[in-house]
Amino acid sequence: MNYLKTLKYVLVAVLVAGFAGCDSLLDGVEPSTSVSGQLVLSTEDGVNALRASMYSKIRENFDMTTGYFVGPSAFADETRNRPGSTRYQALNSATGTSGGTTHLDNWDLYDIIQDANLMVSGVENGVIDAATLDQYRGEALALRAFVMHNMVRVYGYEPGNFGVGPEANWNAGIIIRTEPVLDVADANLRPRSTVDDVYTQILSDLSTAKTLLSGVNSDNTYVTEAFVDGVTARVNLYAGNWAAAGTAAQNAIDNFSGTLMDTQEAIANMFFEGSGGGNHPEALFKLVINPDTENNTGNGTFSNNGPATYTSDGFLAQLPTQFLIDQYGAGDFRNGWYLSCDQTQINTGLASPTACDQVNSGGLASVKFNGGKGQSVDDLPMMRVSEMYLIRAEALAKDANSAAAGVAPLQALRDARNAGVVPASALTDLDAFQDFILEERMRELSIEGHRFYDLKRLARDVRNPDGSIKMRAESYRILADLGSGLINVNDLLVENPGYN
């Protein structure tokens, strides 16, 4: 990239920034009107900086930290506000058609996609050695796919569920962008692609990423082949591709350099960093955060906006419901993931929490995010290998139309957690097995970004912890709205039903 070409990109960035400053409606829109700050792609240092930016933008984005992990639990039935706290109260209380447009909106993730696109197709050949560039491009493709799936499950129905909502055959997804915005000519407005097209793009990206990252599994602080397999398994599960989901889940298990923890101490400590902690031994990919130099997410610090602040270390605003706590048997090692509120708060600058026992009888908080690195910062396990056992169990059973086909991976997980034998009542038919899988997913994956989306993908009603209906499966509010800020800027976009 010569000096004049680099200068052109910088000028484009200035022009676009000026345009956005003239119209507040552009704040937070997808990057049809924005240019990444990482534009120097003709040096090795520049490419490495772009790679670092791609990962940093995940950490900086609230929708990929607290929004990703805690939000789906608060929106469903796994967590509720401690009396006197307010964080995510709107998600807790949004019921039926009330609550305005409160949802898990994440349209701003296009900022991450822009960096990924720059890495995939904006780096000139010969800038870095070919093998390293292949690895970086594989990481970028995987992260683009991961982010796109997180977006499309917020704004669109899953394949096969297009008739669930208030409008028949509603298949609108998100905008697909696979090329970087490097020039004003690239900054074109586009309509939403169909959900099927989005899933096709996601799976294509993951297929290419797997090839580029073949054998790259030693460092899970970056994207690995095992993580690519894990995302592939999750995406295929949502898409109803049972055989593909089961195969990808097994690939993730096989390619992962670690294994399931199977002792009480190891399981209780797995989410703690530092001396005596497990340091996320089951993470297919964990985002490592330096509390001194990277303490920012959602335009604030982790002490104000991070998942530990929401759940254990700071405000303790979202506590596990009694409904969640009741899912665990007495001997289940995963009970160690919950401690009393007065044990979990290590942020001494805040008042001691009260009334925790009004959310669950034991006054417990989840310690999956505990602020153990200091300043309410945790490393973030974006996906764990235990999810693969649950995906494989569900996928094998559905592919064979037999509950018995899914027992082995489910039992392997339960054995590791000292949770007992899969009960006979779960094996009477496929529906009973699916119900039990949902319960096991709560036990294993609570406050890790799954509960609301599990109910949505299965077209289940979203209920409150007491069993009352929060949102019916057919409610228009199962999907997030795009909002007038996006619609007014891009008249090619169509709003989701019910919000017009």
Steps between C-alpha positions, in 0.01 A plus 500: 500500500670824389491829685234657276269201536542502879431874501181441300373259766579747776313774312203269455499437874503874568220567253286222640564610858396850404185374333409292804556799724244697301226246555452337838285236336819340373622415848533124532397412145671220312809610314341602175609840631815421698859405440723304734786680669737213407583600144877454479504151350829519317731426796535207734444727798184634341359152440582391853331816628191414296494152651523648849223746418271221384525327837496823699173606342334189641614598849406866452148424380245462780288277276787249483577508872219557749236509228624170358531314830247647743233652277335176378466378859343826615260499206385147584474334842855438625571834673303780664577834658613514858258743672648847483702433185407611150741340251301302240178566691338585167590158358363333814171686490429507126188286475275425205472818296616727783846631566526721193773374269719347771694214345848360447572725203855480360500670159823678595698178456568601140802683640657160573397370158678795336832402657444138401427606143816707490702197608331265255533712189679825583854376567736502207684183409858484625451733795540206739587139430226298336448252786452778755261686271300180449470462877394861548245472220366179650457678834326790327260275310413313818439820696293645216285187501475500880389864508257460211333209676467699819333774298266290290359316801404839647331645191375191316331167556692177462470297178177304522338750738401767251130444566519518880445873536213732413581513127516189284834408343694786662856415396682835524845472653781755510709684244783288363828685462805300399714775348670777696384859467811669360349768284186711477398278209501203737266675743180394328166436665369144488183315597482219753590161355282200570580288802579207270751711308659619824539143625647398164759776530578411862554133422710586195723722713537226759586239237778718362618588850528132592724439200720799579527409869547126460714378788508840673384404849778573748403854608136553589553869570456539125258330264589134451376222277311358799317831545412502129358150546307620804343794321420271206324262738299780660398654167392164360301429816310826456451421131362153570784325318519221756760272342732792424457638851585167658806452282633850562448463874705181502769671291517778760538246781769311309696811397481671838831480685326463838218291642203515734580566864373219723587581861309718743790737554589538133140569403440748781818691414498486121374856455756658732829640367828531685646295782274210587266566211421277211555769236221371278636154417192415291503812279519433128578871472556743784557870464784599734463847650766706676323687782756783491512571127175355360245588766228630274177362361185674389654847521587447865711287729433139593439631852192672361399293198661156526327166560657460847361839602153390392511159665742463792777749565335840476134595494381136508205617294423166333485204735409138423132431545369230728375330184861471379643391835234230528628334181807361680509180701663499842817325384545693175850651493358802315345622824846643558427764236274679750614669821329732746497866401715607793775265375500611138518878523867596500447854370548681831391832354134396497248449778457142615211333319173441679183305428675234290278242668198663343614369162601153619464357848873446550592858411730364229686666215659336198881505497547421133606863477666600825738788433790294623757673278431827679289804414204267431680354197483136390631316200199410287435137396308562179421130455571190711546139399215387728256668259620257234382200703157657529482590133608151402244339729214708360615467139553122510159443657322717246691360205407144601154598628592309814581625847728202555732621224591810699562343839875431477629860471243622752601232748868580448436858605286401797763251615762774496270723707398225747141561395381139485351278233275647234156416643272253325231770484720693258511207259131431452487696175679774310298779660593383850865482397488852359348627824777336698768640267357847559527447875855369465592801290380720786708303751810516286474823300309739725612863465713410199272643233255223415167483683287748303640377170442135591132572562477710183662243268265232632195728465429473873319759707734713711388471861571676826670305779159425656381338177274782387517611138745779426483489120323244288699340222285675240543846654652758269733597784695174465689691231676829568401809309741682272373840613438827323866601521593225254185512289524877446860473380448196276162486329584157360458350846171347607393502865407179679125437533317672784734798532365706211 
